[in-house]
Amino acid sequence: MASDTNKPALIPALFTMKCPSCRKSTVFLNKSYFPLNKCLALKDECEVCGEKMKSESNNGGGINYALTMVLFFLNLLWYWPIFGLSYKDNSVYYFLFASLGVVILAQPYLMRLSRMLYLYLYVGFGHSRRVNID
Ligand SMILES: [Zn+2]
């Protein structure tokens, strides 16, 4: 197996959208999220290790739904201390609208992140045989 000293850390690689097999090259064709309809375009294969990306390209929808719901309720963490929530007035509805806005704005990132999670679940580190071990 590859020596662990050359192995980039999992979590930073995941959140910066690096290849699941070598964790060095980015997975997405465009660095930018715009145009939005291209924001999920994957490279055919990793230019560093040759890992195939396209085989997983239709997945991630279920994970995206879960992440969206998690983020929706995580918004409580900042909304509650700042604005307060009470069942006596309309503040719960204001929270729902604010949270919805955050979730929509974060959607391009969440869609990429869920696709990344899917890739990471199915492609382990060193999956490609072309990873350099030195
Ligand atoms: Zn790679």
mmCIF file of C-alpha atoms and ligand atoms in Angstrom:
data_model
loop_
_atom_site.group_PDB
_atom_site.id
_atom_site.type_symbol
_atom_site.label_atom_id
_atom_site.label_comp_id
_atom_site.label_asym_id
_atom_site.label_seq_id
_atom_site.Cartn_x
_atom_site.Cartn_y
_atom_site.Cartn_z
ATOM 1 C CA MET A 1 0.000 0.000 0.000
ATOM 2 C CA ALA A 2 0.959 3.621 -0.442
ATOM 3 C CA SER A 3 2.794 5.219 2.418
ATOM 4 C CA ASP A 4 0.535 7.318 4.581
ATOM 5 C CA THR A 5 2.940 10.257 4.614
ATOM 6 C CA ASN A 6 2.003 11.155 1.032
ATOM 7 C CA LYS A 7 -1.709 10.737 1.558
ATOM 8 C CA PRO A 8 -3.586 14.044 1.564
ATOM 9 C CA ALA A 9 -6.172 14.278 4.341
ATOM 10 C CA LEU A 10 -9.668 13.075 3.548
ATOM 11 C CA ILE A 11 -11.840 15.883 4.888
ATOM 12 C CA PRO A 12 -10.003 18.870 3.293
ATOM 13 C CA ALA A 13 -9.820 16.968 -0.001
ATOM 14 C CA LEU A 14 -13.531 16.277 0.160
ATOM 15 C CA PHE A 15 -14.540 19.881 0.802
ATOM 16 C CA THR A 16 -12.189 21.251 -1.847
ATOM 17 C CA MET A 17 -13.578 18.751 -4.393
ATOM 18 C CA LYS A 18 -10.417 16.774 -5.015
ATOM 19 C CA CYS A 19 -10.205 13.414 -6.806
ATOM 20 C CA PRO A 20 -11.221 10.590 -4.417
ATOM 21 C CA SER A 21 -8.416 8.325 -5.553
ATOM 22 C CA CYS A 22 -5.350 10.609 -5.441
ATOM 23 C CA ARG A 23 -6.799 13.697 -3.653
ATOM 24 C CA LYS A 24 -4.625 15.962 -5.796
ATOM 25 C CA SER A 25 -6.563 17.044 -8.853
ATOM 26 C CA THR A 26 -9.981 18.683 -8.879
ATOM 27 C CA VAL A 27 -12.928 16.625 -10.059
ATOM 28 C CA PHE A 28 -15.068 19.298 -11.689
ATOM 29 C CA LEU A 29 -14.429 20.766 -15.136
ATOM 30 C CA ASN A 30 -15.080 24.362 -14.086
ATOM 31 C CA LYS A 31 -13.640 25.901 -10.969
ATOM 32 C CA SER A 32 -16.454 28.441 -11.012
ATOM 33 C CA TYR A 33 -20.061 27.512 -10.271
ATOM 34 C CA PHE A 34 -21.147 29.521 -13.308
ATOM 35 C CA PRO A 35 -22.712 28.813 -15.698
ATOM 36 C CA LEU A 36 -24.898 26.898 -13.271
ATOM 37 C CA ASN A 37 -25.952 24.258 -15.780
ATOM 38 C CA LYS A 38 -22.309 23.275 -16.146
ATOM 39 C CA CYS A 39 -21.527 23.398 -12.449
ATOM 40 C CA LEU A 40 -21.840 19.627 -12.021
ATOM 41 C CA ALA A 41 -19.801 18.726 -15.116
ATOM 42 C CA LEU A 42 -17.161 16.188 -14.146
ATOM 43 C CA LYS A 43 -13.875 15.501 -15.881
ATOM 44 C CA ASP A 44 -13.839 12.256 -17.837
ATOM 45 C CA GLU A 45 -10.997 11.038 -15.726
ATOM 46 C CA CYS A 46 -8.554 12.417 -13.195
ATOM 47 C CA GLU A 47 -5.542 13.974 -14.905
ATOM 48 C CA VAL A 48 -3.232 12.935 -12.074
ATOM 49 C CA CYS A 49 -4.181 9.304 -11.446
ATOM 50 C CA GLY A 50 -6.559 8.456 -14.306
ATOM 51 C CA GLU A 51 -9.490 7.536 -12.070
ATOM 52 C CA LYS A 52 -12.722 7.407 -14.092
ATOM 53 C CA MET A 53 -15.255 9.971 -12.871
ATOM 54 C CA LYS A 54 -18.084 9.701 -15.327
ATOM 55 C CA SER A 55 -19.367 6.338 -14.091
ATOM 56 C CA GLU A 56 -20.827 7.955 -10.990
ATOM 57 C CA SER A 57 -22.141 11.046 -12.714
ATOM 58 C CA ASN A 58 -25.839 10.324 -12.288
ATOM 59 C CA ASN A 59 -25.744 9.901 -8.560
ATOM 60 C CA GLY A 60 -25.837 12.135 -5.532
ATOM 61 C CA GLY A 61 -29.476 13.184 -5.586
ATOM 62 C CA GLY A 62 -30.431 11.378 -2.401
ATOM 63 C CA ILE A 63 -27.390 12.659 -0.552
ATOM 64 C CA ASN A 64 -28.184 16.151 -1.796
ATOM 65 C CA TYR A 65 -31.650 15.941 -0.277
ATOM 66 C CA ALA A 66 -30.204 14.831 3.059
ATOM 67 C CA LEU A 67 -27.571 17.604 3.040
ATOM 68 C CA THR A 68 -30.204 20.182 2.174
ATOM 69 C CA MET A 69 -32.345 19.160 5.128
ATOM 70 C CA VAL A 70 -29.335 19.142 7.451
ATOM 71 C CA LEU A 71 -28.329 22.646 6.352
ATOM 72 C CA PHE A 72 -31.909 23.823 6.706
ATOM 73 C CA PHE A 73 -31.930 22.933 10.388
ATOM 74 C CA LEU A 74 -28.324 23.982 10.981
ATOM 75 C CA ASN A 75 -29.545 27.488 10.216
ATOM 76 C CA LEU A 76 -31.195 27.385 13.635
ATOM 77 C CA LEU A 77 -27.712 27.667 15.142
ATOM 78 C CA TRP A 78 -27.202 31.236 13.961
ATOM 79 C CA TYR A 79 -30.793 32.361 13.531
ATOM 80 C CA TRP A 80 -31.962 31.489 17.023
ATOM 81 C CA PRO A 81 -29.253 33.406 18.961
ATOM 82 C CA ILE A 82 -29.408 36.441 16.639
ATOM 83 C CA PHE A 83 -33.121 36.890 15.983
ATOM 84 C CA GLY A 84 -34.728 34.586 18.520
ATOM 85 C CA LEU A 85 -37.529 32.125 17.969
ATOM 86 C CA SER A 86 -40.860 32.129 19.710
ATOM 87 C CA TYR A 87 -44.118 30.290 19.193
ATOM 88 C CA LYS A 88 -45.990 33.425 20.230
ATOM 89 C CA ASP A 89 -45.329 35.436 17.065
ATOM 90 C CA ASN A 90 -44.398 34.892 13.443
ATOM 91 C CA SER A 91 -40.682 34.392 14.081
ATOM 92 C CA VAL A 92 -40.880 30.703 13.151
ATOM 93 C CA TYR A 93 -42.114 31.679 9.693
ATOM 94 C CA TYR A 94 -39.369 34.275 9.301
ATOM 95 C CA PHE A 95 -36.877 31.570 10.202
ATOM 96 C CA LEU A 96 -38.332 29.196 7.613
ATOM 97 C CA PHE A 97 -38.013 31.841 4.892
ATOM 98 C CA ALA A 98 -34.484 32.824 5.944
ATOM 99 C CA SER A 99 -33.401 29.202 6.078
ATOM 100 C CA LEU A 100 -34.952 28.489 2.711
ATOM 101 C CA GLY A 101 -32.988 31.397 1.224
ATOM 102 C CA VAL A 102 -29.707 30.095 2.645
ATOM 103 C CA VAL A 103 -30.417 26.601 1.367
ATOM 104 C CA ILE A 104 -31.186 27.884 -2.142
ATOM 105 C CA LEU A 105 -28.036 30.038 -2.217
ATOM 106 C CA ALA A 106 -25.941 27.107 -1.022
ATOM 107 C CA GLN A 107 -27.496 24.694 -3.506
ATOM 108 C CA PRO A 108 -24.705 24.698 -6.141
ATOM 109 C CA TYR A 109 -22.159 23.910 -3.426
ATOM 110 C CA LEU A 110 -24.408 21.267 -1.858
ATOM 111 C CA MET A 111 -24.957 19.606 -5.218
ATOM 112 C CA ARG A 112 -21.225 19.380 -5.776
ATOM 113 C CA LEU A 113 -20.607 18.224 -2.237
ATOM 114 C CA SER A 114 -23.179 15.442 -2.492
ATOM 115 C CA ARG A 115 -21.635 14.279 -5.735
ATOM 116 C CA MET A 116 -18.256 14.340 -4.019
ATOM 117 C CA LEU A 117 -19.604 12.301 -1.102
ATOM 118 C CA TYR A 118 -20.901 9.759 -3.570
ATOM 119 C CA LEU A 119 -17.546 9.521 -5.334
ATOM 120 C CA TYR A 120 -15.756 9.189 -2.006
ATOM 121 C CA LEU A 121 -18.098 6.427 -0.901
ATOM 122 C CA TYR A 122 -17.476 4.363 -4.013
ATOM 123 C CA VAL A 123 -13.897 5.246 -4.919
ATOM 124 C CA GLY A 124 -11.405 4.707 -2.140
ATOM 125 C CA PHE A 125 -7.972 6.304 -1.874
ATOM 126 C CA GLY A 126 -5.522 4.630 -4.240
ATOM 127 C CA HIS A 127 -8.369 3.077 -6.223
ATOM 128 C CA SER A 128 -6.634 3.945 -9.463
ATOM 129 C CA ARG A 129 -3.562 1.812 -10.099
ATOM 130 C CA ARG A 130 -1.769 4.791 -11.601
ATOM 131 C CA VAL A 131 -1.284 6.536 -8.245
ATOM 132 C CA ASN A 132 2.396 7.292 -7.801
ATOM 133 C CA ILE A 133 3.949 5.748 -4.765
ATOM 134 C CA ASP A 134 7.223 7.436 -4.033
HETATM 135 ZN ZN ZN B 1 -6.892 11.317 -9.131
#
